[in-house]
Coordinates of C-alpha atoms in Angstrom, one line a residue:
X993 CA 7.7 -16.4 8.1
X994 CA 4.0 -16.0 7.5
X995 CA 2.2 -16.8 10.2
X996 CA -1.7 -18.9 9.4
X997 CA -4.5 -16.9 9.6
X998 CA -6.7 -17.5 13.3
X999 CA -9.7 -16.4 14.6
X1000 CA -8.7 -14.2 18.3
X1001 CA -11.2 -12.3 20.1
X1002 CA -9.9 -8.3 20.6
X1003 CA -11.6 -8.1 23.9
X1004 CA -11.6 -11.8 25.7
X1005 CA -12.6 -10.2 29.0
X1006 CA -16.1 -9.8 27.8
X1007 CA -16.3 -13.4 28.3
X1008 CA -17.2 -13.2 32.4
X1009 CA -20.8 -11.5 30.9
X1010 CA -22.1 -15.1 30.6
X1011 CA -22.2 -15.7 34.1
X1012 CA -23.9 -12.7 34.1
X1013 CA -28.1 -13.9 34.3
X1014 CA -27.0 -16.6 36.7
X1015 CA -25.9 -13.8 39.5
X1016 CA -28.7 -11.4 38.4
X1017 CA -30.7 -14.7 39.1
X1018 CA -28.9 -15.3 42.3
X1019 CA -29.2 -12.1 43.3
X1020 CA -33.1 -11.8 42.9
X1021 CA -35.3 -12.5 45.1
X1022 CA -37.4 -14.7 44.0
X1023 CA -41.4 -14.0 43.5
X1024 CA -43.5 -17.2 44.8
X1025 CA -46.4 -16.8 45.0
X1026 CA -48.1 -17.0 48.9
X1027 CA -50.8 -19.2 48.3
X1028 CA -51.4 -22.0 45.6
X1029 CA -55.4 -21.1 44.2
X1030 CA -57.9 -23.5 43.8
X1031 CA -58.9 -25.2 40.7
X1032 CA -62.1 -26.3 39.8
X1033 CA -61.9 -29.0 37.4
X1034 CA -66.0 -29.1 36.5
X1035 CA -65.9 -32.4 34.1
X1036 CA -62.9 -34.3 33.0
X1037 CA -63.0 -33.3 29.6
X1038 CA -61.8 -29.8 30.5
X1039 CA -58.8 -31.0 32.5
X1040 CA -57.9 -32.7 29.5
X1041 CA -57.6 -29.6 27.7
X1042 CA -56.0 -27.9 30.5
X1043 CA -53.7 -30.0 30.6
X1044 CA -52.8 -30.0 26.9
X1045 CA -52.2 -25.6 27.4
X1046 CA -49.7 -26.5 29.9
X1047 CA -48.1 -29.3 28.3
X1048 CA -48.1 -26.9 25.1
X1049 CA -46.8 -23.8 27.6
X1050 CA -44.5 -26.2 28.9
X1051 CA -42.7 -26.8 25.7
X1052 CA -43.0 -22.8 24.5
X1053 CA -41.3 -21.6 27.8
X1054 CA -37.8 -24.6 27.4
X1055 CA -37.7 -22.7 23.2
X1056 CA -38.0 -19.2 24.8
X1057 CA -35.0 -20.0 27.5
X1058 CA -32.6 -22.1 25.0
X1059 CA -33.5 -19.2 22.0
X1060 CA -32.5 -16.4 25.1
X1061 CA -29.8 -18.2 26.2
X1062 CA -28.4 -18.5 22.6
X1063 CA -28.6 -15.2 22.2
X1064 CA -27.2 -14.0 25.0
X1065 CA -24.7 -16.3 24.5
X1066 CA -23.8 -14.7 20.6
X1067 CA -24.5 -10.9 21.8
X1068 CA -21.6 -11.7 24.1
X1069 CA -19.4 -13.4 21.5
X1070 CA -20.0 -10.4 19.6
X1071 CA -19.0 -7.9 22.7
X1072 CA -15.4 -10.2 22.6
X1073 CA -14.8 -8.4 19.5
X1074 CA -13.9 -11.6 17.7
X1075 CA -11.3 -11.3 14.4
X1076 CA -9.9 -12.8 12.3
X1077 CA -6.0 -12.5 11.8
X1078 CA -5.3 -12.8 8.5
X1079 CA -1.4 -13.8 8.9
X1080 CA 1.8 -12.0 8.6
X1081 CA 2.0 -9.7 5.4
X1082 CA 5.0 -8.3 4.7
X1083 CA 5.1 -4.2 4.6
X1084 CA 8.8 -3.2 4.3
X1085 CA 9.7 0.2 4.2
X1086 CA 13.4 1.7 3.8
X1087 CA 13.5 5.0 5.3
X1088 CA 15.2 6.1 1.6
X1089 CA 13.3 8.5 -1.4
X1090 CA 14.4 7.8 -4.4
X1091 CA 13.9 9.9 -7.1
X1092 CA 14.5 9.8 -10.9
X1093 CA 15.2 12.1 -13.1
X1094 CA 14.8 11.6 -16.9
X1095 CA 16.0 13.8 -20.0
X1096 CA 13.1 14.4 -22.3
X1097 CA 15.5 16.8 -24.6
X1098 CA 15.0 16.4 -28.4
X1099 CA 18.4 14.7 -29.1
X1100 CA 16.5 11.4 -26.8
X1101 CA 14.8 10.5 -29.8
X1102 CA 17.6 8.5 -31.7
X1103 CA 17.5 5.1 -32.6
X1104 CA 20.8 3.5 -31.0
X1105 CA 18.7 0.9 -29.3
X1106 CA 17.6 -2.7 -29.3
X1107 CA 14.2 -4.0 -27.6
X1108 CA 13.4 -7.3 -28.4
X1109 CA 15.5 -7.2 -31.6
X1110 CA 14.1 -4.2 -33.4
X1111 CA 15.5 -0.3 -32.5
X1112 CA 13.7 2.0 -30.3
X1113 CA 14.8 4.9 -29.6
X1114 CA 16.4 6.3 -25.9
X1115 CA 13.8 7.2 -24.2
X1116 CA 11.7 4.2 -25.4
X1117 CA 14.7 2.0 -23.7
X1118 CA 15.0 4.0 -20.6
X1119 CA 11.1 3.4 -20.5
X1120 CA 11.4 -0.3 -20.4
X1121 CA 14.6 -0.8 -18.1
X1122 CA 13.6 2.1 -15.6
X1123 CA 9.9 0.2 -15.3
X1124 CA 11.2 -2.9 -14.7
X1125 CA 13.6 -0.8 -11.7
X1126 CA 10.7 0.7 -10.7
X1127 CA 8.6 -2.7 -9.9
X1128 CA 11.5 -3.6 -7.8
X1129 CA 11.9 -1.1 -5.6
X1130 CA 9.4 -1.8 -2.8
X1131 CA 10.2 0.2 -0.3
X1132 CA 11.0 2.7 -1.0
X1133 CA 9.2 6.4 -1.3
X1134 CA 9.2 6.9 -5.1
X1135 CA 9.6 10.3 -7.1
X1136 CA 10.0 11.4 -11.0
X1137 CA 11.4 14.2 -12.4
X1138 CA 11.2 15.1 -15.7
X1139 CA 13.6 17.9 -17.5
X1140 CA 14.5 19.1 -20.9
X1141 CA 14.8 23.2 -21.3
X1142 CA 12.8 23.1 -18.3
X1143 CA 13.0 20.7 -15.3
X1144 CA 9.3 19.6 -14.0
X1145 CA 8.3 17.0 -10.6
X1146 CA 5.8 14.5 -12.7
X1147 CA 5.1 12.7 -9.4
X1148 CA 5.9 13.4 -5.9
X1149 CA 7.6 11.3 -3.7
X1150 CA 5.2 8.3 -3.1
X1151 CA 4.8 4.7 -2.7
X1152 CA 2.7 4.1 -5.0
X1153 CA 5.3 2.9 -7.8
X1154 CA 2.3 1.7 -10.3
X1155 CA 1.4 5.1 -10.7
X1156 CA 4.9 6.5 -10.8
X1157 CA 5.4 4.1 -13.5
X1158 CA 2.5 4.9 -15.6
X1159 CA 3.5 8.3 -15.2
X1160 CA 6.6 7.5 -16.8
X1161 CA 5.3 5.4 -19.6
X1162 CA 3.2 8.2 -20.4
X1163 CA 6.4 10.9 -20.4
X1164 CA 7.1 12.6 -24.6
X1165 CA 10.6 13.4 -26.0
X1166 CA 10.4 17.2 -26.8
X1167 CA 7.7 17.8 -23.8
X1168 CA 9.8 19.6 -21.3
X1169 CA 11.3 21.4 -24.7
X1170 CA 14.3 20.6 -26.8
X1171 CA 17.2 21.3 -24.6
X1172 CA 18.7 19.7 -21.4
X1173 CA 18.0 21.6 -18.2
X1174 CA 20.7 18.9 -16.1
X1175 CA 21.4 22.0 -13.3
X1176 CA 17.5 22.1 -13.2
X1177 CA 16.8 18.7 -12.6
X1178 CA 19.5 18.5 -9.7
X1179 CA 17.9 21.5 -8.1
X1180 CA 13.8 20.3 -7.8
X1181 CA 15.1 17.2 -6.3
X1182 CA 17.1 19.3 -3.7
X1183 CA 14.2 21.2 -3.3
X1184 CA 11.8 18.5 -2.6
X1185 CA 14.6 17.1 -0.3
X1186 CA 14.4 20.2 1.9
X1187 CA 10.6 19.7 1.9
X1188 CA 11.3 16.2 2.8
X1189 CA 9.6 15.5 6.6
X1190 CA 12.2 13.3 8.0
X1191 CA 15.7 15.0 7.8
X1192 CA 16.8 11.2 8.6
X1193 CA 15.8 9.0 5.7
X1194 CA 18.8 8.6 2.8
X1195 CA 17.7 10.6 -0.4
X1196 CA 19.2 9.4 -3.7
X1197 CA 18.8 11.2 -6.8
X1198 CA 19.2 8.7 -10.2
X1199 CA 19.7 11.3 -13.3
X1200 CA 19.9 9.8 -16.9
X1201 CA 20.5 12.1 -19.7
X1202 CA 22.6 11.9 -22.9
X1203 CA 24.0 15.3 -23.7
X1204 CA 24.9 18.6 -21.7
X1205 CA 23.7 20.5 -19.8
X1206 CA 22.5 23.3 -22.8
X1207 CA 19.3 25.4 -20.9
X1208 CA 18.5 26.2 -17.1
X1209 CA 18.8 29.0 -14.4
X1210 CA 21.5 27.0 -12.4
X1211 CA 24.6 24.9 -13.4
X1212 CA 25.1 21.6 -13.0
X1213 CA 28.5 22.0 -10.3
X1214 CA 26.6 24.4 -8.2
X1215 CA 23.4 22.6 -8.1
X1216 CA 25.5 19.3 -6.9
X1217 CA 26.9 21.6 -4.5
X1218 CA 23.9 22.2 -2.8
X1219 CA 22.8 18.4 -3.2
X1220 CA 25.2 17.3 -0.8
X1221 CA 25.2 20.1 2.0
X1222 CA 21.6 18.6 1.7
X1223 CA 22.8 15.2 1.6
X1224 CA 21.4 13.9 -1.4
X1225 CA 23.4 11.1 -3.4
X1226 CA 23.4 11.3 -7.1
X1227 CA 23.9 8.3 -9.8
X1228 CA 24.4 9.7 -13.4
X1229 CA 24.0 7.6 -16.2
X1230 CA 25.0 8.9 -20.1
X1231 CA 23.0 7.7 -22.2
X1232 CA 23.8 6.5 -25.8
X1233 CA 25.5 4.3 -28.3
X1234 CA 29.5 4.8 -29.5
X1235 CA 29.0 5.6 -33.0
X1236 CA 30.3 9.0 -35.1
X1237 CA 26.9 10.0 -36.1
X1238 CA 23.1 9.0 -35.5
X1239 CA 20.7 11.0 -37.2
X1240 CA 17.1 12.0 -34.6
X1241 CA 14.2 12.0 -37.1
X1242 CA 12.4 15.3 -35.8
X1243 CA 15.5 17.5 -36.2
X1244 CA 17.3 15.2 -38.0
X1245 CA 21.0 16.9 -37.4
X1246 CA 23.7 15.0 -37.0
X1247 CA 24.4 13.6 -33.5
X1248 CA 27.7 12.8 -31.6
X1249 CA 27.2 11.0 -29.2
X1250 CA 30.6 11.5 -27.4
X1251 CA 30.6 15.1 -27.8
X1252 CA 27.5 16.1 -26.7
X1253 CA 27.3 13.5 -23.7
X1254 CA 29.0 15.7 -21.1
X1255 CA 30.5 12.7 -19.4
X1256 CA 32.7 14.8 -16.9
X1257 CA 30.2 17.5 -15.9
X1258 CA 28.6 14.1 -14.3
X1259 CA 31.5 12.3 -13.0
X1260 CA 31.9 15.6 -11.3
X1261 CA 28.0 15.7 -10.2
X1262 CA 28.7 12.0 -9.0
X1263 CA 31.6 12.0 -6.6
X1264 CA 30.7 15.5 -5.4
X1265 CA 27.7 14.1 -3.7
X1266 CA 28.6 10.7 -3.8
X1267 CA 27.4 8.5 -6.5
X1268 CA 28.9 7.1 -8.9
X1269 CA 28.4 7.7 -12.9
X1270 CA 27.7 5.3 -15.3
X1271 CA 27.5 4.4 -19.0
X1272 CA 24.9 2.9 -20.7
X1273 CA 26.0 2.0 -24.6
X1274 CA 22.8 -0.1 -24.9
X1275 CA 20.1 -1.7 -23.8
X1276 CA 21.6 -4.6 -22.1
X1277 CA 24.3 -2.7 -20.5
X1278 CA 21.1 0.3 -19.0
X1279 CA 19.8 -2.9 -17.7
X1280 CA 23.0 -3.8 -15.6
X1281 CA 23.7 -0.4 -14.8
X1282 CA 20.1 -0.7 -12.8
X1283 CA 20.5 -4.0 -11.0
X1284 CA 23.6 -2.4 -10.1
X1285 CA 21.6 0.6 -7.8
X1286 CA 19.7 -2.6 -6.8
X1287 CA 23.2 -3.8 -5.0
X1288 CA 24.3 -0.1 -4.0
X1289 CA 20.7 1.1 -2.8
X1290 CA 19.1 -1.9 -2.0
X1291 CA 15.0 -2.1 -1.5
X1292 CA 14.1 -3.6 1.6
X1293 CA 14.1 -7.1 3.6
X1294 CA 11.0 -8.8 4.1
X1295 CA 11.3 -7.9 8.2
X1296 CA 8.5 -6.6 9.5
X1297 CA 4.7 -8.2 9.9
X1298 CA 1.3 -6.4 9.4
X1299 CA -0.9 -8.7 10.5
X1300 CA -4.7 -7.5 9.4
X1301 CA -7.4 -8.2 11.0
X1302 CA -11.3 -8.8 9.7
X1303 CA -13.8 -7.5 11.6
X1304 CA -16.6 -10.5 13.1
X1305 CA -18.6 -9.1 15.4
X1306 CA -21.5 -7.9 13.1
X1307 CA -22.6 -11.9 12.7
X1308 CA -23.0 -13.2 16.3
X1309 CA -24.1 -9.5 17.0
X1310 CA -27.1 -9.7 13.9
X1311 CA -27.7 -13.7 14.8
X1312 CA -28.1 -12.9 19.0
X1313 CA -30.5 -10.2 18.4
X1314 CA -32.6 -12.6 15.7
X1315 CA -32.8 -15.4 19.1
X1316 CA -33.4 -12.5 21.1
X1317 CA -36.5 -11.8 18.7
X1318 CA -38.0 -14.9 18.0
X1319 CA -40.7 -15.1 21.3
X1320 CA -41.2 -11.7 20.5
X1321 CA -42.6 -13.3 17.5
X1322 CA -44.1 -15.7 18.9
X1323 CA -46.4 -13.2 21.0
X1324 CA -47.0 -11.1 18.1
X1325 CA -48.3 -14.0 15.1
X1326 CA -49.4 -15.5 18.8
X1327 CA -47.9 -19.5 16.9
X1328 CA -45.9 -21.7 19.3
X1329 CA -41.8 -21.7 18.7

């Protein structure tokens, strides 16, 4: 629950300095003149002028003491380090490293998905649904792997969801080659897990592909075995519609999603690492899968709060110094306060 903003002092014990001038006044002996000098007043007019000057000096001393006292109080307030506490701002952290691996092979250009009533390719649908998923993953450290014929770490693990989402949206079909290196993508995720500073964190990989492993240096199941040894849980998503054939604009070749999609291997990868396999035949199913992932790997609850403090000491410090300077200004200018 949020705490209302309020004023506080980080070092309240400095309030004792308010009594310092009184202690000095009591401790040090007063300097009094032992003798009163005789005052010769030759005329009544001179006496009147002297009285005026005495009254003016008395008034000047009053204002001098007032400004000095206020200045001292303000400097003491500055020493107490006033802060404006802005309330309880939630900063949830799950301790989970969650990486997304997205297939950019040529077959992802097949337009068998719909978005806002229009036909779109598989990658466009993946970006839209995956972007919403990223927005919901507050508290996770997120990473992005893009793979085709080769696998690339597009974004290392980070809390910066905005940048990660931007990098996902900038991904283009064929950027990593036309083939599919599923094993290399998993192996790259395993490397990031091994490089993680905290071994106690949870490590999750969400791998989305529409094909079978046709490239790379490591077999998918071998990579899955490595993932299991480092505690990397893999959720696999097979994407693509059911029709017997689809035409991709770039290659103009027939795609048979059920034949090209190696569901058996994707299921085995998920089972070996403690994850699950999902099948996304359309945009609605893909969105439902990501919502189910939110349930299986819940984002952080707003438990731990972070109270931010804005320092205010410079305001009373500046005002106190200004009040101390006023008597000096009077002496320089010769004007009374």
